[in-house]
Amino acid sequence: MPPKARGKAAPPNREFLRADFARKPAQEDLPANREFLHRDAVRTPPAEAAVAGLNYPSTLVGTVGNITVYYATSLGAPGQTLATAMLGRVLGPYYDMETWFGVSGGPTTVVVAPLSGSNDGSGGAFHYGCDFVSGGTLYLDATFALANATDVEEALYVAELSECFMGAQGLGWGCGSSNGEGLSRFCAAVDTPFGAFPSWGITGPSWVSAGYPDWVTTTEQSDRDYVSTGCAVLYLYWMLFLGYSNAEVIKAGGATLAANYQALTGKNTAYADLKAAVQAVTVTSDNPWNVIDLGLMKHIGQNADGRLEVFAQGADGGVWHNWQTAPNNGWSGWAPMGGVITTDPEVAANEDGRLEVFARGTDNAVWHIWQTVPNNGWSGWATMGGVITSDPVVGRNQDGRLEVFARGTDGAVWHNWQTVPNNGWSSWGSLGGILEIP
């Protein structure tokens, strides 16, 4: 039985949810402005009121930047542990969204909640309006039953957070429509560690199975159809395959995918071009082109003997490299270097010619790997510590010492430097300042 209306109706909630999933009825009372839920959500009006205007009685974990994190008190110690881990993860994606959408975000509340009752993320996530004012409270299903709990929770978070940025940007991405739902799932997949995006969230094959209906020149006014969402997700990965960056695609906007395509390419043949591109590959995922790194950004170093070496993030989340077999001639082929990174790899050459690669790990620390002798051999990955919210950037001082720079959780620039050329590192120190958008 649906809850009865009290006063002005709230906007429908925007969800990242399995197509066949019905959420477990909540046991806590929902405040009046939250009782009109998504048509497929199932909840009953309970007896106990929530706190702080939230749908669940919740416990505050902390605030970082513009983001406050809670967990539903009923989740107990596991909920607290997961929410605390999320407190260390929320800033990085928030800053990424600011960069990709080209606008500043607003106050955001994150609530780890028992949406599924099984604490495995299968209840997805939801929020209300498509902006930070009416939709800035994000409810994420608890995931602590999973081995990669924090990674999956981060994917649920990014899916909903990106939708708030759609409204703030106001360029046509609709968080309750197929183009916006596709974008939210795309952001959740590419801006989180490898393996974080849940397999039930994959929608691309649904569009192919349905016979390629034209949700390119038309946008479906629904975020619950895997067919139209799958069309949008495949389109976005295809744009990366064509060489456009995340920021270029998202900032181009468009009320339809065709409008986005025309803004980027000047062409009005989006549907035909996308269909041809998809028909040329086998679609078993959202990313049939196996696009590596976000926007095909590769980083290049030069070995001491003059051979170029290219580094990129692979589809497995690790670093891969490809090197010239002799200066000016021939290439080895791609080979894995291991690790699991969450930013582009950054490469620099030490004073003695040894290449060294830096990236942010899944723990938000800086990790590095280096040649053990010039031109040959690599160490294993090692942590440099810190908690960063941007790609690391590396420079070389006049005396040959490398120095690493990144944004910290306080928005300031932090740095770490070699204490002597080729050897040893200091601890992290702040250079101050506030970097809102990198």
PDB file of N, CA, C and O in Angstrom, residues 350 384 397 399-404 416-428:
ATOM      1  N   ASN A 350      64.997   9.897 -13.103  1.00  0.00           N
ATOM      2  CA  ASN A 350      65.951  10.288 -12.079  1.00  0.00           C
ATOM      3  C   ASN A 350      67.219  10.853 -12.717  1.00  0.00           C
ATOM      4  O   ASN A 350      67.458  10.713 -13.918  1.00  0.00           O
ATOM      5  N   MET A 384      54.344   5.718  -0.851  1.00  0.00           N
ATOM      6  CA  MET A 384      54.964   6.924  -0.327  1.00  0.00           C
ATOM      7  C   MET A 384      54.078   7.584   0.720  1.00  0.00           C
ATOM      8  O   MET A 384      54.401   8.651   1.226  1.00  0.00           O
ATOM      9  N   ASN A 397      64.137  18.894  -9.756  1.00  0.00           N
ATOM     10  CA  ASN A 397      64.861  20.078  -9.317  1.00  0.00           C
ATOM     11  C   ASN A 397      66.164  20.253 -10.107  1.00  0.00           C
ATOM     12  O   ASN A 397      66.623  19.340 -10.803  1.00  0.00           O
ATOM     13  N   ASP A 399      69.130  20.295  -9.064  1.00  0.00           N
ATOM     14  CA  ASP A 399      70.176  19.362  -8.647  1.00  0.00           C
ATOM     15  C   ASP A 399      69.822  17.900  -8.939  1.00  0.00           C
ATOM     16  O   ASP A 399      70.520  16.983  -8.513  1.00  0.00           O
ATOM     17  N   GLY A 400      68.708  17.675  -9.656  1.00  0.00           N
ATOM     18  CA  GLY A 400      68.359  16.328 -10.074  1.00  0.00           C
ATOM     19  C   GLY A 400      67.363  15.609  -9.193  1.00  0.00           C
ATOM     20  O   GLY A 400      66.891  14.521  -9.544  1.00  0.00           O
ATOM     21  N   ARG A 401      67.021  16.182  -8.035  1.00  0.00           N
ATOM     22  CA  ARG A 401      66.081  15.514  -7.131  1.00  0.00           C
ATOM     23  C   ARG A 401      64.648  15.620  -7.664  1.00  0.00           C
ATOM     24  O   ARG A 401      64.202  16.700  -8.050  1.00  0.00           O
ATOM     25  N   LEU A 402      63.923  14.502  -7.663  1.00  0.00           N
ATOM     26  CA  LEU A 402      62.522  14.503  -8.050  1.00  0.00           C
ATOM     27  C   LEU A 402      61.660  15.050  -6.919  1.00  0.00           C
ATOM     28  O   LEU A 402      61.996  14.900  -5.739  1.00  0.00           O
ATOM     29  N   GLU A 403      60.559  15.671  -7.294  1.00  0.00           N
ATOM     30  CA  GLU A 403      59.630  16.205  -6.297  1.00  0.00           C
ATOM     31  C   GLU A 403      58.203  15.930  -6.786  1.00  0.00           C
ATOM     32  O   GLU A 403      57.880  16.162  -7.947  1.00  0.00           O
ATOM     33  N   VAL A 404      57.367  15.407  -5.886  1.00  0.00           N
ATOM     34  CA  VAL A 404      56.000  15.017  -6.206  1.00  0.00           C
ATOM     35  C   VAL A 404      55.031  16.005  -5.567  1.00  0.00           C
ATOM     36  O   VAL A 404      55.179  16.361  -4.389  1.00  0.00           O
ATOM     37  N   ASN A 416      56.346  16.066  -1.676  1.00  0.00           N
ATOM     38  CA  ASN A 416      57.287  15.097  -1.108  1.00  0.00           C
ATOM     39  C   ASN A 416      58.483  15.076  -2.046  1.00  0.00           C
ATOM     40  O   ASN A 416      58.307  15.058  -3.265  1.00  0.00           O
ATOM     41  N   TRP A 417      59.683  15.090  -1.540  1.00  0.00           N
ATOM     42  CA  TRP A 417      60.849  15.273  -2.392  1.00  0.00           C
ATOM     43  C   TRP A 417      61.965  14.302  -2.010  1.00  0.00           C
ATOM     44  O   TRP A 417      62.063  13.835  -0.875  1.00  0.00           O
ATOM     45  N   GLN A 418      62.793  14.001  -3.002  1.00  0.00           N
ATOM     46  CA  GLN A 418      63.977  13.195  -2.735  1.00  0.00           C
ATOM     47  C   GLN A 418      64.949  14.017  -1.892  1.00  0.00           C
ATOM     48  O   GLN A 418      65.188  15.191  -2.158  1.00  0.00           O
ATOM     49  N   THR A 419      65.500  13.386  -0.884  1.00  0.00           N
ATOM     50  CA  THR A 419      66.415  14.100   0.005  1.00  0.00           C
ATOM     51  C   THR A 419      67.799  14.262  -0.617  1.00  0.00           C
ATOM     52  O   THR A 419      68.507  15.224  -0.328  1.00  0.00           O
ATOM     53  N   VAL A 420      68.175  13.336  -1.476  1.00  0.00           N
ATOM     54  CA  VAL A 420      69.367  13.463  -2.324  1.00  0.00           C
ATOM     55  C   VAL A 420      68.985  12.928  -3.695  1.00  0.00           C
ATOM     56  O   VAL A 420      68.047  12.129  -3.812  1.00  0.00           O
ATOM     57  N   PRO A 421      69.667  13.342  -4.763  1.00  0.00           N
ATOM     58  CA  PRO A 421      69.298  12.836  -6.084  1.00  0.00           C
ATOM     59  C   PRO A 421      69.320  11.307  -6.123  1.00  0.00           C
ATOM     60  O   PRO A 421      70.224  10.674  -5.563  1.00  0.00           O
ATOM     61  N   ASN A 422      68.295  10.726  -6.750  1.00  0.00           N
ATOM     62  CA  ASN A 422      68.195   9.275  -6.989  1.00  0.00           C
ATOM     63  C   ASN A 422      67.853   8.446  -5.761  1.00  0.00           C
ATOM     64  O   ASN A 422      67.759   7.222  -5.856  1.00  0.00           O
ATOM     65  N   ASN A 423      67.684   9.057  -4.598  1.00  0.00           N
ATOM     66  CA  ASN A 423      67.609   8.226  -3.400  1.00  0.00           C
ATOM     67  C   ASN A 423      66.877   8.931  -2.261  1.00  0.00           C
ATOM     68  O   ASN A 423      67.080  10.113  -2.026  1.00  0.00           O
ATOM     69  N   GLY A 424      66.037   8.174  -1.550  1.00  0.00           N
ATOM     70  CA  GLY A 424      65.423   8.665  -0.324  1.00  0.00           C
ATOM     71  C   GLY A 424      64.352   9.712  -0.550  1.00  0.00           C
ATOM     72  O   GLY A 424      64.420  10.493  -1.496  1.00  0.00           O
ATOM     73  N   TRP A 425      63.350   9.711   0.316  1.00  0.00           N
ATOM     74  CA  TRP A 425      62.271  10.678   0.213  1.00  0.00           C
ATOM     75  C   TRP A 425      61.996  11.307   1.565  1.00  0.00           C
ATOM     76  O   TRP A 425      62.186  10.685   2.609  1.00  0.00           O
ATOM     77  N   SER A 426      61.561  12.543   1.532  1.00  0.00           N
ATOM     78  CA  SER A 426      61.160  13.251   2.748  1.00  0.00           C
ATOM     79  C   SER A 426      59.809  12.725   3.190  1.00  0.00           C
ATOM     80  O   SER A 426      59.298  11.731   2.661  1.00  0.00           O
ATOM     81  N   SER A 427      59.183  13.389   4.120  1.00  0.00           N
ATOM     82  CA  SER A 427      57.771  13.151   4.427  1.00  0.00           C
ATOM     83  C   SER A 427      56.956  14.233   3.721  1.00  0.00           C
ATOM     84  O   SER A 427      57.498  15.202   3.192  1.00  0.00           O
ATOM     85  N   TRP A 428      55.623  14.064   3.707  1.00  0.00           N
ATOM     86  CA  TRP A 428      54.770  15.033   3.036  1.00  0.00           C
ATOM     87  C   TRP A 428      54.701  16.354   3.802  1.00  0.00           C
ATOM     88  O   TRP A 428      54.619  16.370   5.026  1.00  0.00           O
TER      89      TRP A 428
END
